[in-house]
Amino acid sequence: MADLERVRHWASALITLHLDPSWTFAFDNAKKRAGLCNFTVRRITVSRYLAARYEDDEVHQILLHEVAHALAGPRAGHGPKWKLIAHDLGYDGKSTHDGEIADELAPWVGTCPAGHVHYRYRQPTRAFACGLCVRGFDKRFLIRWARREITAAARRQAAAASAG
Ligand SMILES: [Zn+2]
Ligand SMILES: [Zn+2]
């Protein structure tokens, strides 16, 4: 798991190396995307929530993805100009869409009797009824939880998919 102080340190180093000094770095509280490049305030942010769950290499990739956005400019999107810059920086992310990914990394997966799937990062400590099936608690719609193994490959994939 990446240490947040180290992430901050790499981010500052990358900004010093590649961007002009008006750019800054901060952590944000996003849960569904790992990184963001804000051109208006000239700030690169990384989700403290996801960074704490990814390995160092993956967080480094997210930073490169965002620094490439800062260099390519807001109109480049994930187009050829951004791709070229990102590649030169050492970004090897295969997927660059900004999707809902956090669920992929949640170790607790629950299913209700109707088959709705739910995700939790922490072991549920009390019985939950499926919110899609019923309002409030009803033991006929109880969710059954199972713990799954989150592999390094899954984390890597989620990191690549979630770099915004
Ligand atoms: Zn349900
Ligand atoms: Zn992006």
JSON list of C-alpha atoms and ligand atoms in Angstrom, two decimals:
[
{"chain": "A", "resi": 1, "resn": "MET", "atom": "CA", "xyz": [0.00, 0.00, 0.00]},
{"chain": "A", "resi": 2, "resn": "ALA", "atom": "CA", "xyz": [1.32, 3.41, -0.90]},
{"chain": "A", "resi": 3, "resn": "ASP", "atom": "CA", "xyz": [2.39, 5.70, 1.90]},
{"chain": "A", "resi": 4, "resn": "LEU", "atom": "CA", "xyz": [0.65, 9.07, 1.46]},
{"chain": "A", "resi": 5, "resn": "GLU", "atom": "CA", "xyz": [3.66, 11.14, 2.50]},
{"chain": "A", "resi": 6, "resn": "ARG", "atom": "CA", "xyz": [5.71, 9.39, -0.15]},
{"chain": "A", "resi": 7, "resn": "VAL", "atom": "CA", "xyz": [3.01, 10.02, -2.75]},
{"chain": "A", "resi": 8, "resn": "ARG", "atom": "CA", "xyz": [3.09, 13.72, -1.87]},
{"chain": "A", "resi": 9, "resn": "HIS", "atom": "CA", "xyz": [6.87, 13.69, -2.22]},
{"chain": "A", "resi": 10, "resn": "TRP", "atom": "CA", "xyz": [6.79, 12.07, -5.70]},
{"chain": "A", "resi": 11, "resn": "ALA", "atom": "CA", "xyz": [4.07, 14.44, -6.81]},
{"chain": "A", "resi": 12, "resn": "SER", "atom": "CA", "xyz": [6.10, 17.51, -5.83]},
{"chain": "A", "resi": 13, "resn": "ALA", "atom": "CA", "xyz": [9.16, 16.07, -7.53]},
{"chain": "A", "resi": 14, "resn": "LEU", "atom": "CA", "xyz": [7.23, 15.44, -10.76]},
{"chain": "A", "resi": 15, "resn": "ILE", "atom": "CA", "xyz": [5.70, 18.91, -10.68]},
{"chain": "A", "resi": 16, "resn": "THR", "atom": "CA", "xyz": [9.11, 20.53, -10.10]},
{"chain": "A", "resi": 17, "resn": "LEU", "atom": "CA", "xyz": [10.59, 18.51, -12.93]},
{"chain": "A", "resi": 18, "resn": "HIS", "atom": "CA", "xyz": [7.88, 18.93, -15.56]},
{"chain": "A", "resi": 19, "resn": "LEU", "atom": "CA", "xyz": [5.53, 21.79, -14.74]},
{"chain": "A", "resi": 20, "resn": "ASP", "atom": "CA", "xyz": [5.83, 25.45, -13.93]},
{"chain": "A", "resi": 21, "resn": "PRO", "atom": "CA", "xyz": [5.89, 26.43, -10.25]},
{"chain": "A", "resi": 22, "resn": "SER", "atom": "CA", "xyz": [2.27, 27.63, -10.21]},
{"chain": "A", "resi": 23, "resn": "TRP", "atom": "CA", "xyz": [1.14, 23.98, -10.18]},
{"chain": "A", "resi": 24, "resn": "THR", "atom": "CA", "xyz": [0.48, 22.33, -6.84]},
{"chain": "A", "resi": 25, "resn": "PHE", "atom": "CA", "xyz": [-0.46, 18.92, -5.53]},
{"chain": "A", "resi": 26, "resn": "ALA", "atom": "CA", "xyz": [-3.13, 17.88, -3.02]},
{"chain": "A", "resi": 27, "resn": "PHE", "atom": "CA", "xyz": [-5.03, 14.82, -1.91]},
{"chain": "A", "resi": 28, "resn": "ASP", "atom": "CA", "xyz": [-8.77, 14.71, -2.46]},
{"chain": "A", "resi": 29, "resn": "ASN", "atom": "CA", "xyz": [-11.53, 12.49, -1.10]},
{"chain": "A", "resi": 30, "resn": "ALA", "atom": "CA", "xyz": [-12.81, 10.99, -4.35]},
{"chain": "A", "resi": 31, "resn": "LYS", "atom": "CA", "xyz": [-13.85, 7.38, -4.15]},
{"chain": "A", "resi": 32, "resn": "LYS", "atom": "CA", "xyz": [-14.57, 6.62, -7.78]},
{"chain": "A", "resi": 33, "resn": "ARG", "atom": "CA", "xyz": [-11.57, 8.09, -9.53]},
{"chain": "A", "resi": 34, "resn": "ALA", "atom": "CA", "xyz": [-7.94, 8.01, -8.61]},
{"chain": "A", "resi": 35, "resn": "GLY", "atom": "CA", "xyz": [-6.56, 11.24, -10.01]},
{"chain": "A", "resi": 36, "resn": "LEU", "atom": "CA", "xyz": [-7.59, 14.60, -11.35]},
{"chain": "A", "resi": 37, "resn": "CYS", "atom": "CA", "xyz": [-5.90, 17.45, -13.18]},
{"chain": "A", "resi": 38, "resn": "ASN", "atom": "CA", "xyz": [-7.61, 20.75, -12.41]},
{"chain": "A", "resi": 39, "resn": "PHE", "atom": "CA", "xyz": [-6.54, 23.29, -15.02]},
{"chain": "A", "resi": 40, "resn": "THR", "atom": "CA", "xyz": [-8.46, 26.17, -13.45]},
{"chain": "A", "resi": 41, "resn": "VAL", "atom": "CA", "xyz": [-6.58, 26.16, -10.16]},
{"chain": "A", "resi": 42, "resn": "ARG", "atom": "CA", "xyz": [-3.55, 24.37, -11.67]},
{"chain": "A", "resi": 43, "resn": "ARG", "atom": "CA", "xyz": [-3.61, 21.54, -9.22]},
{"chain": "A", "resi": 44, "resn": "ILE", "atom": "CA", "xyz": [-3.11, 17.79, -9.52]},
{"chain": "A", "resi": 45, "resn": "THR", "atom": "CA", "xyz": [-5.01, 15.77, -6.97]},
{"chain": "A", "resi": 46, "resn": "VAL", "atom": "CA", "xyz": [-4.99, 12.09, -6.08]},
{"chain": "A", "resi": 47, "resn": "SER", "atom": "CA", "xyz": [-7.64, 10.32, -4.04]},
{"chain": "A", "resi": 48, "resn": "ARG", "atom": "CA", "xyz": [-6.21, 9.63, -0.57]},
{"chain": "A", "resi": 49, "resn": "TYR", "atom": "CA", "xyz": [-8.81, 6.90, -0.33]},
{"chain": "A", "resi": 50, "resn": "LEU", "atom": "CA", "xyz": [-7.65, 5.01, -3.41]},
{"chain": "A", "resi": 51, "resn": "ALA", "atom": "CA", "xyz": [-3.95, 5.89, -3.08]},
{"chain": "A", "resi": 52, "resn": "ALA", "atom": "CA", "xyz": [-3.92, 4.13, 0.27]},
{"chain": "A", "resi": 53, "resn": "ARG", "atom": "CA", "xyz": [-5.19, 1.00, -1.44]},
{"chain": "A", "resi": 54, "resn": "TYR", "atom": "CA", "xyz": [-2.95, 0.94, -4.49]},
{"chain": "A", "resi": 55, "resn": "GLU", "atom": "CA", "xyz": [0.64, -0.20, -4.69]},
{"chain": "A", "resi": 56, "resn": "ASP", "atom": "CA", "xyz": [3.40, 2.39, -5.15]},
{"chain": "A", "resi": 57, "resn": "ASP", "atom": "CA", "xyz": [3.82, 1.65, -8.85]},
{"chain": "A", "resi": 58, "resn": "GLU", "atom": "CA", "xyz": [0.14, 2.17, -9.53]},
{"chain": "A", "resi": 59, "resn": "VAL", "atom": "CA", "xyz": [0.04, 5.49, -7.69]},
{"chain": "A", "resi": 60, "resn": "HIS", "atom": "CA", "xyz": [3.11, 6.59, -9.61]},
{"chain": "A", "resi": 61, "resn": "GLN", "atom": "CA", "xyz": [1.31, 5.74, -12.86]},
{"chain": "A", "resi": 62, "resn": "ILE", "atom": "CA", "xyz": [-1.69, 7.81, -11.78]},
{"chain": "A", "resi": 63, "resn": "LEU", "atom": "CA", "xyz": [0.60, 10.78, -11.12]},
{"chain": "A", "resi": 64, "resn": "LEU", "atom": "CA", "xyz": [2.22, 10.43, -14.55]},
{"chain": "A", "resi": 65, "resn": "HIS", "atom": "CA", "xyz": [-1.23, 10.27, -16.13]},
{"chain": "A", "resi": 66, "resn": "GLU", "atom": "CA", "xyz": [-2.21, 13.55, -14.48]},
{"chain": "A", "resi": 67, "resn": "VAL", "atom": "CA", "xyz": [1.10, 15.33, -15.13]},
{"chain": "A", "resi": 68, "resn": "ALA", "atom": "CA", "xyz": [0.64, 14.41, -18.80]},
{"chain": "A", "resi": 69, "resn": "HIS", "atom": "CA", "xyz": [-2.77, 16.12, -18.70]},
{"chain": "A", "resi": 70, "resn": "ALA", "atom": "CA", "xyz": [-1.19, 19.22, -17.21]},
{"chain": "A", "resi": 71, "resn": "LEU", "atom": "CA", "xyz": [1.45, 19.27, -19.97]},
{"chain": "A", "resi": 72, "resn": "ALA", "atom": "CA", "xyz": [-0.92, 18.44, -22.81]},
{"chain": "A", "resi": 73, "resn": "GLY", "atom": "CA", "xyz": [-3.49, 21.06, -21.86]},
{"chain": "A", "resi": 74, "resn": "PRO", "atom": "CA", "xyz": [-7.22, 20.84, -21.24]},
{"chain": "A", "resi": 75, "resn": "ARG", "atom": "CA", "xyz": [-8.22, 20.38, -24.88]},
{"chain": "A", "resi": 76, "resn": "ALA", "atom": "CA", "xyz": [-6.00, 17.37, -25.52]},
{"chain": "A", "resi": 77, "resn": "GLY", "atom": "CA", "xyz": [-8.21, 14.98, -23.57]},
{"chain": "A", "resi": 78, "resn": "HIS", "atom": "CA", "xyz": [-6.82, 11.47, -23.89]},
{"chain": "A", "resi": 79, "resn": "GLY", "atom": "CA", "xyz": [-6.04, 12.08, -27.56]},
{"chain": "A", "resi": 80, "resn": "PRO", "atom": "CA", "xyz": [-2.76, 11.61, -29.48]},
{"chain": "A", "resi": 81, "resn": "LYS", "atom": "CA", "xyz": [-1.00, 14.64, -27.95]},
{"chain": "A", "resi": 82, "resn": "TRP", "atom": "CA", "xyz": [-1.71, 13.48, -24.40]},
{"chain": "A", "resi": 83, "resn": "LYS", "atom": "CA", "xyz": [-0.78, 9.88, -25.30]},
{"chain": "A", "resi": 84, "resn": "LEU", "atom": "CA", "xyz": [2.58, 10.91, -26.68]},
{"chain": "A", "resi": 85, "resn": "ILE", "atom": "CA", "xyz": [3.43, 13.04, -23.64]},
{"chain": "A", "resi": 86, "resn": "ALA", "atom": "CA", "xyz": [2.19, 10.39, -21.21]},
{"chain": "A", "resi": 87, "resn": "HIS", "atom": "CA", "xyz": [4.26, 7.75, -22.95]},
{"chain": "A", "resi": 88, "resn": "ASP", "atom": "CA", "xyz": [7.37, 9.94, -22.83]},
{"chain": "A", "resi": 89, "resn": "LEU", "atom": "CA", "xyz": [6.85, 10.41, -19.10]},
{"chain": "A", "resi": 90, "resn": "GLY", "atom": "CA", "xyz": [6.77, 6.65, -18.64]},
{"chain": "A", "resi": 91, "resn": "TYR", "atom": "CA", "xyz": [3.03, 6.14, -18.34]},
{"chain": "A", "resi": 92, "resn": "ASP", "atom": "CA", "xyz": [2.14, 2.61, -19.40]},
{"chain": "A", "resi": 93, "resn": "GLY", "atom": "CA", "xyz": [-1.56, 2.62, -18.50]},
{"chain": "A", "resi": 94, "resn": "LYS", "atom": "CA", "xyz": [-3.49, 0.61, -21.01]},
{"chain": "A", "resi": 95, "resn": "SER", "atom": "CA", "xyz": [-6.88, 2.02, -20.22]},
{"chain": "A", "resi": 96, "resn": "THR", "atom": "CA", "xyz": [-7.48, 5.71, -19.73]},
{"chain": "A", "resi": 97, "resn": "HIS", "atom": "CA", "xyz": [-11.20, 6.09, -19.27]},
{"chain": "A", "resi": 98, "resn": "ASP", "atom": "CA", "xyz": [-12.56, 7.70, -16.14]},
{"chain": "A", "resi": 99, "resn": "GLY", "atom": "CA", "xyz": [-14.93, 5.09, -14.83]},
{"chain": "A", "resi": 100, "resn": "GLU", "atom": "CA", "xyz": [-16.49, 3.84, -11.68]},
{"chain": "A", "resi": 101, "resn": "ILE", "atom": "CA", "xyz": [-13.86, 1.55, -10.38]},
{"chain": "A", "resi": 102, "resn": "ALA", "atom": "CA", "xyz": [-13.74, 1.60, -6.63]},
{"chain": "A", "resi": 103, "resn": "ASP", "atom": "CA", "xyz": [-16.09, -1.36, -6.41]},
{"chain": "A", "resi": 104, "resn": "GLU", "atom": "CA", "xyz": [-13.56, -3.57, -8.15]},
{"chain": "A", "resi": 105, "resn": "LEU", "atom": "CA", "xyz": [-11.31, -3.24, -5.13]},
{"chain": "A", "resi": 106, "resn": "ALA", "atom": "CA", "xyz": [-13.86, -3.84, -2.40]},
{"chain": "A", "resi": 107, "resn": "PRO", "atom": "CA", "xyz": [-13.12, -7.18, -0.74]},
{"chain": "A", "resi": 108, "resn": "TRP", "atom": "CA", "xyz": [-16.65, -7.75, 0.56]},
{"chain": "A", "resi": 109, "resn": "VAL", "atom": "CA", "xyz": [-19.26, -8.69, -2.00]},
{"chain": "A", "resi": 110, "resn": "GLY", "atom": "CA", "xyz": [-22.86, -9.22, -0.99]},
{"chain": "A", "resi": 111, "resn": "THR", "atom": "CA", "xyz": [-25.86, -10.53, -2.84]},
{"chain": "A", "resi": 112, "resn": "CYS", "atom": "CA", "xyz": [-29.52, -10.24, -1.92]},
{"chain": "A", "resi": 113, "resn": "PRO", "atom": "CA", "xyz": [-32.06, -12.98, -2.68]},
{"chain": "A", "resi": 114, "resn": "ALA", "atom": "CA", "xyz": [-33.01, -11.11, -5.87]},
{"chain": "A", "resi": 115, "resn": "GLY", "atom": "CA", "xyz": [-29.40, -11.08, -7.03]},
{"chain": "A", "resi": 116, "resn": "HIS", "atom": "CA", "xyz": [-28.48, -7.41, -6.50]},
{"chain": "A", "resi": 117, "resn": "VAL", "atom": "CA", "xyz": [-24.79, -7.06, -5.86]},
{"chain": "A", "resi": 118, "resn": "HIS", "atom": "CA", "xyz": [-23.34, -4.82, -3.14]},
{"chain": "A", "resi": 119, "resn": "TYR", "atom": "CA", "xyz": [-19.75, -3.92, -2.24]},
{"chain": "A", "resi": 120, "resn": "ARG", "atom": "CA", "xyz": [-18.08, -2.96, 1.02]},
{"chain": "A", "resi": 121, "resn": "TYR", "atom": "CA", "xyz": [-14.48, -2.17, 1.92]},
{"chain": "A", "resi": 122, "resn": "ARG", "atom": "CA", "xyz": [-14.97, -3.26, 5.50]},
{"chain": "A", "resi": 123, "resn": "GLN", "atom": "CA", "xyz": [-16.58, -6.37, 6.84]},
{"chain": "A", "resi": 124, "resn": "PRO", "atom": "CA", "xyz": [-20.26, -5.55, 7.46]},
{"chain": "A", "resi": 125, "resn": "THR", "atom": "CA", "xyz": [-20.78, -5.68, 11.22]},
{"chain": "A", "resi": 126, "resn": "ARG", "atom": "CA", "xyz": [-24.55, -5.99, 11.21]},
{"chain": "A", "resi": 127, "resn": "ALA", "atom": "CA", "xyz": [-27.18, -7.53, 8.97]},
{"chain": "A", "resi": 128, "resn": "PHE", "atom": "CA", "xyz": [-28.21, -5.41, 6.00]},
{"chain": "A", "resi": 129, "resn": "ALA", "atom": "CA", "xyz": [-31.34, -5.72, 3.90]},
{"chain": "A", "resi": 130, "resn": "CYS", "atom": "CA", "xyz": [-31.00, -4.92, 0.21]},
{"chain": "A", "resi": 131, "resn": "GLY", "atom": "CA", "xyz": [-31.77, -1.22, -0.31]},
{"chain": "A", "resi": 132, "resn": "LEU", "atom": "CA", "xyz": [-32.84, -1.91, -3.87]},
{"chain": "A", "resi": 133, "resn": "CYS", "atom": "CA", "xyz": [-35.43, -4.49, -2.80]},
{"chain": "A", "resi": 134, "resn": "VAL", "atom": "CA", "xyz": [-36.88, -2.91, 0.31]},
{"chain": "A", "resi": 135, "resn": "ARG", "atom": "CA", "xyz": [-36.79, 0.27, 2.36]},
{"chain": "A", "resi": 136, "resn": "GLY", "atom": "CA", "xyz": [-35.45, -0.22, 5.86]},
{"chain": "A", "resi": 137, "resn": "PHE", "atom": "CA", "xyz": [-34.65, -3.54, 7.44]},
{"chain": "A", "resi": 138, "resn": "ASP", "atom": "CA", "xyz": [-36.46, -6.67, 6.33]},
{"chain": "A", "resi": 139, "resn": "LYS", "atom": "CA", "xyz": [-34.85, -10.04, 6.92]},
{"chain": "A", "resi": 140, "resn": "ARG", "atom": "CA", "xyz": [-36.48, -11.50, 3.82]},
{"chain": "A", "resi": 141, "resn": "PHE", "atom": "CA", "xyz": [-34.10, -9.34, 1.78]},
{"chain": "A", "resi": 142, "resn": "LEU", "atom": "CA", "xyz": [-30.96, -9.97, 3.77]},
{"chain": "A", "resi": 143, "resn": "ILE", "atom": "CA", "xyz": [-27.65, -9.58, 1.95]},
{"chain": "A", "resi": 144, "resn": "ARG", "atom": "CA", "xyz": [-25.25, -12.50, 2.16]},
{"chain": "A", "resi": 145, "resn": "TRP", "atom": "CA", "xyz": [-21.62, -11.38, 2.29]},
{"chain": "A", "resi": 146, "resn": "ALA", "atom": "CA", "xyz": [-18.53, -13.16, 1.04]},
{"chain": "A", "resi": 147, "resn": "ARG", "atom": "CA", "xyz": [-14.92, -12.06, 1.19]},
{"chain": "A", "resi": 148, "resn": "ARG", "atom": "CA", "xyz": [-12.92, -12.20, -2.01]},
{"chain": "A", "resi": 149, "resn": "GLU", "atom": "CA", "xyz": [-9.22, -11.86, -2.67]},
{"chain": "A", "resi": 150, "resn": "ILE", "atom": "CA", "xyz": [-8.22, -8.63, -4.44]},
{"chain": "A", "resi": 151, "resn": "THR", "atom": "CA", "xyz": [-5.23, -9.51, -6.59]},
{"chain": "A", "resi": 152, "resn": "ALA", "atom": "CA", "xyz": [-2.38, -7.19, -7.49]},
{"chain": "A", "resi": 153, "resn": "ALA", "atom": "CA", "xyz": [-3.51, -7.50, -11.11]},
{"chain": "A", "resi": 154, "resn": "ALA", "atom": "CA", "xyz": [-7.01, -6.30, -10.24]},
{"chain": "A", "resi": 155, "resn": "ARG", "atom": "CA", "xyz": [-5.55, -3.33, -8.36]},
{"chain": "A", "resi": 156, "resn": "ARG", "atom": "CA", "xyz": [-3.30, -2.50, -11.28]},
{"chain": "A", "resi": 157, "resn": "GLN", "atom": "CA", "xyz": [-6.19, -2.68, -13.70]},
{"chain": "A", "resi": 158, "resn": "ALA", "atom": "CA", "xyz": [-8.39, -0.51, -11.50]},
{"chain": "A", "resi": 159, "resn": "ALA", "atom": "CA", "xyz": [-5.60, 2.03, -11.13]},
{"chain": "A", "resi": 160, "resn": "ALA", "atom": "CA", "xyz": [-5.13, 2.26, -14.89]},
{"chain": "A", "resi": 161, "resn": "ALA", "atom": "CA", "xyz": [-8.87, 2.54, -15.46]},
{"chain": "A", "resi": 162, "resn": "SER", "atom": "CA", "xyz": [-9.40, 5.17, -12.82]},
{"chain": "A", "resi": 163, "resn": "ALA", "atom": "CA", "xyz": [-6.69, 7.67, -13.60]},
{"chain": "A", "resi": 164, "resn": "GLY", "atom": "CA", "xyz": [-8.86, 10.61, -14.66]},
{"chain": "B", "resi": 1, "resn": "ZN", "atom": "ZN", "xyz": [-32.07, -6.76, -3.84]},
{"chain": "B", "resi": 2, "resn": "ZN", "atom": "ZN", "xyz": [-7.07, 11.26, -17.81]}
]
